[in-house]
Amino acid sequence: MKPDMSVKIAGINLRNPVMTASGTFGYGQEFAEYVNLEKIGAFVTKGLSLMPRAGNPTPRIVETPGGMLNAIGLQNVGIDAFIEKKVPFLRTVDTPAIANFFGYTIDEYAELARRLDAIPEITGLEVNISCPNVKQGGIVFGTDPACAAAVVTACRAATSKTLIVKLSPNVTDVVAMAQACADAGADALSLINTLTGMAIDLQKRKPVLANITGGLSGPAIKPVALRMVWQVAKAVKVPIIGIGGIMNATDALEFILAGASAVQVGTASFINPNAAEEIAVGMESWLTENGVASVSSLIGALEA
Ligand SMILES: Cc1cc2nc3c(=O)[nH]c(=O)nc-3n(C[C@H](O)[C@H](O)[C@H](O)COP(=O)(O)O)c2cc1C
């Protein structure tokens, strides 16, 4: 018998637990010729802002041992062009589309949540709180529990869709951040976003990235991500989506054992655009081989 691969993230039913991560899968359409979008659980759009953004100057990507650094700078088409040019494609795919978004003030976050709430093709919202708060001296929303809670409260009031809050790992106490977001009304939490890092060119005596620092992703961050998912899963009741260095089905299943109800695949899609679909197939095979009837029975089943 085929195992039951379905999972539920608050109000969203997924055919399997494999989603794609924001910023690594365009707006969905770009990957449609490589991936059967109806074989993955859900896909997440590039982070959207109220106005279009050109992003940072180049070079803005560099490979590092076991991963990559990116300083794309949240380049995106902006909410108006998203609605006009990207949403029509979403109508053609029978898979939940999650819109990732960010603002520089709480009002911007709320306005985006309101605009996205009105789009029937969008199933859920993922709030990226790893953004500087321009009104409070540039402190990153996602590093201060009270700031993060204020963003979540404002977004919660602006949408009735499933609200996922994406946590930054660049904090001392990720559990405090998770609890603040859950208490403020998040339906689910996704973690982790990239870890801040840098690369140096010795001969030039210069940073490799024009932005100097960038976000580290890929296999190098998996142990950190697993640890954070495990800690957060023990502390909050809302479902968790595990992200960070997931390259294969084994990685994905480890996150499920740690307490994630679903996972997101990011950097792996740059190496193999079909990675997410192949990971979903691989997970199902593992369940079959190991006589596990449902993937949901593995959520948080780590013996520790
Ligand atoms: C090139 C690139 C762009 C990204 N853009 C976004 C973004 O717009 N919004 C966001 O929340 N996360 C963004 N991320 C973070 C990923 O969604 C993910 O959290 C992170 O890369 C860790 O997963 P991975 O190791 O599987 O790549 C980006 C990552 C990369 C590599």
PDB file of C-alpha atoms and ligand atoms in Angstrom, residues 21-24 45-47 61 68 70 72 74-75 100 102 126 128 166 192-194 215-219 221 243-247 264-268 270, ligand 1:
ATOM      1  CA  ALA A  21      11.760  28.014  -0.427  1.00  0.00           C
ATOM      2  CA  SER A  22      11.269  31.705  -1.163  1.00  0.00           C
ATOM      3  CA  GLY A  23      13.811  33.303  -3.492  1.00  0.00           C
ATOM      4  CA  THR A  24      14.935  30.005  -4.960  1.00  0.00           C
ATOM      5  CA  THR A  45       7.093  33.028  -4.204  1.00  0.00           C
ATOM      6  CA  LYS A  46      10.121  35.304  -4.192  1.00  0.00           C
ATOM      7  CA  GLY A  47       9.729  37.855  -1.373  1.00  0.00           C
ATOM      8  CA  ILE A  61      26.293  35.284  -5.083  1.00  0.00           C
ATOM      9  CA  MET A  68      26.503  29.611  -0.910  1.00  0.00           C
ATOM     10  CA  ASN A  70      23.733  35.497  -1.431  1.00  0.00           C
ATOM     11  CA  ILE A  72      20.419  39.504  -3.773  1.00  0.00           C
ATOM     12  CA  LEU A  74      15.268  41.107  -1.945  1.00  0.00           C
ATOM     13  CA  GLN A  75      14.968  41.951  -5.647  1.00  0.00           C
ATOM     14  CA  ASN A 100       6.393  35.526   0.799  1.00  0.00           C
ATOM     15  CA  PHE A 102       8.433  41.907   3.597  1.00  0.00           C
ATOM     16  CA  GLU A 126       4.713  33.791   4.586  1.00  0.00           C
ATOM     17  CA  ASN A 128       9.793  37.432   6.107  1.00  0.00           C
ATOM     18  CA  LYS A 166       9.588  32.908   8.727  1.00  0.00           C
ATOM     19  CA  ILE A 192      15.408  29.004   9.107  1.00  0.00           C
ATOM     20  CA  ASN A 193      16.223  31.916   6.836  1.00  0.00           C
ATOM     21  CA  THR A 194      19.898  32.385   5.885  1.00  0.00           C
ATOM     22  CA  GLY A 215      23.101  35.071   3.687  1.00  0.00           C
ATOM     23  CA  LEU A 216      24.576  31.589   3.984  1.00  0.00           C
ATOM     24  CA  SER A 217      22.420  28.700   2.764  1.00  0.00           C
ATOM     25  CA  GLY A 218      22.872  25.068   1.725  1.00  0.00           C
ATOM     26  CA  PRO A 219      24.183  21.937   3.496  1.00  0.00           C
ATOM     27  CA  ILE A 221      23.515  25.367   7.676  1.00  0.00           C
ATOM     28  CA  ILE A 243      14.228  24.853   6.079  1.00  0.00           C
ATOM     29  CA  GLY A 244      17.992  24.789   5.734  1.00  0.00           C
ATOM     30  CA  GLY A 245      20.319  22.689   3.608  1.00  0.00           C
ATOM     31  CA  ILE A 246      17.757  20.082   2.618  1.00  0.00           C
ATOM     32  CA  MET A 247      19.361  18.331  -0.368  1.00  0.00           C
ATOM     33  CA  GLN A 264      11.158  23.792   2.178  1.00  0.00           C
ATOM     34  CA  VAL A 265      13.869  23.120  -0.383  1.00  0.00           C
ATOM     35  CA  GLY A 266      15.992  26.147  -1.368  1.00  0.00           C
ATOM     36  CA  THR A 267      19.617  25.982  -2.536  1.00  0.00           C
ATOM     37  CA  ALA A 268      19.142  22.395  -3.796  1.00  0.00           C
ATOM     38  CA  PHE A 270      19.900  25.714  -7.973  1.00  0.00           C
TER      39      PHE A 270
HETATM   40  C1  LIG B   1      19.251  33.353  -3.716  1.00  0.00           C
HETATM   41  C2  LIG B   1      18.367  33.290  -2.517  1.00  0.00           C
HETATM   42  C3  LIG B   1      17.311  34.193  -2.379  1.00  0.00           C
HETATM   43  C4  LIG B   1      16.472  34.163  -1.258  1.00  0.00           C
HETATM   44  N1  LIG B   1      15.435  35.039  -1.163  1.00  0.00           N
HETATM   45  C5  LIG B   1      14.577  34.956  -0.089  1.00  0.00           C
HETATM   46  C6  LIG B   1      13.443  35.821  -0.005  1.00  0.00           C
HETATM   47  O1  LIG B   1      13.159  36.630  -0.903  1.00  0.00           O
HETATM   48  N2  LIG B   1      12.650  35.721   1.107  1.00  0.00           N
HETATM   49  C7  LIG B   1      12.908  34.808   2.111  1.00  0.00           C
HETATM   50  O2  LIG B   1      12.148  34.750   3.081  1.00  0.00           O
HETATM   51  N3  LIG B   1      13.961  33.957   2.029  1.00  0.00           N
HETATM   52  C8  LIG B   1      14.799  34.018   0.965  1.00  0.00           C
HETATM   53  N4  LIG B   1      15.866  33.142   0.874  1.00  0.00           N
HETATM   54  C9  LIG B   1      16.094  32.163   1.959  1.00  0.00           C
HETATM   55  C10 LIG B   1      15.563  30.763   1.582  1.00  0.00           C
HETATM   56  O3  LIG B   1      14.171  30.790   1.348  1.00  0.00           O
HETATM   57  C11 LIG B   1      15.907  29.731   2.673  1.00  0.00           C
HETATM   58  O4  LIG B   1      15.309  30.122   3.885  1.00  0.00           O
HETATM   59  C12 LIG B   1      17.403  29.569   2.879  1.00  0.00           C
HETATM   60  O5  LIG B   1      18.097  29.618   1.651  1.00  0.00           O
HETATM   61  C13 LIG B   1      17.776  28.266   3.600  1.00  0.00           C
HETATM   62  O6  LIG B   1      17.371  27.131   2.861  1.00  0.00           O
HETATM   63  P1  LIG B   1      18.367  26.304   1.879  1.00  0.00           P
HETATM   64  O7  LIG B   1      19.606  25.990   2.684  1.00  0.00           O
HETATM   65  O8  LIG B   1      17.594  25.079   1.484  1.00  0.00           O
HETATM   66  O9  LIG B   1      18.666  27.181   0.726  1.00  0.00           O
HETATM   67  C14 LIG B   1      16.708  33.182  -0.239  1.00  0.00           C
HETATM   68  C15 LIG B   1      17.772  32.271  -0.392  1.00  0.00           C
HETATM   69  C16 LIG B   1      18.591  32.309  -1.499  1.00  0.00           C
HETATM   70  C17 LIG B   1      19.704  31.293  -1.609  1.00  0.00           C
END
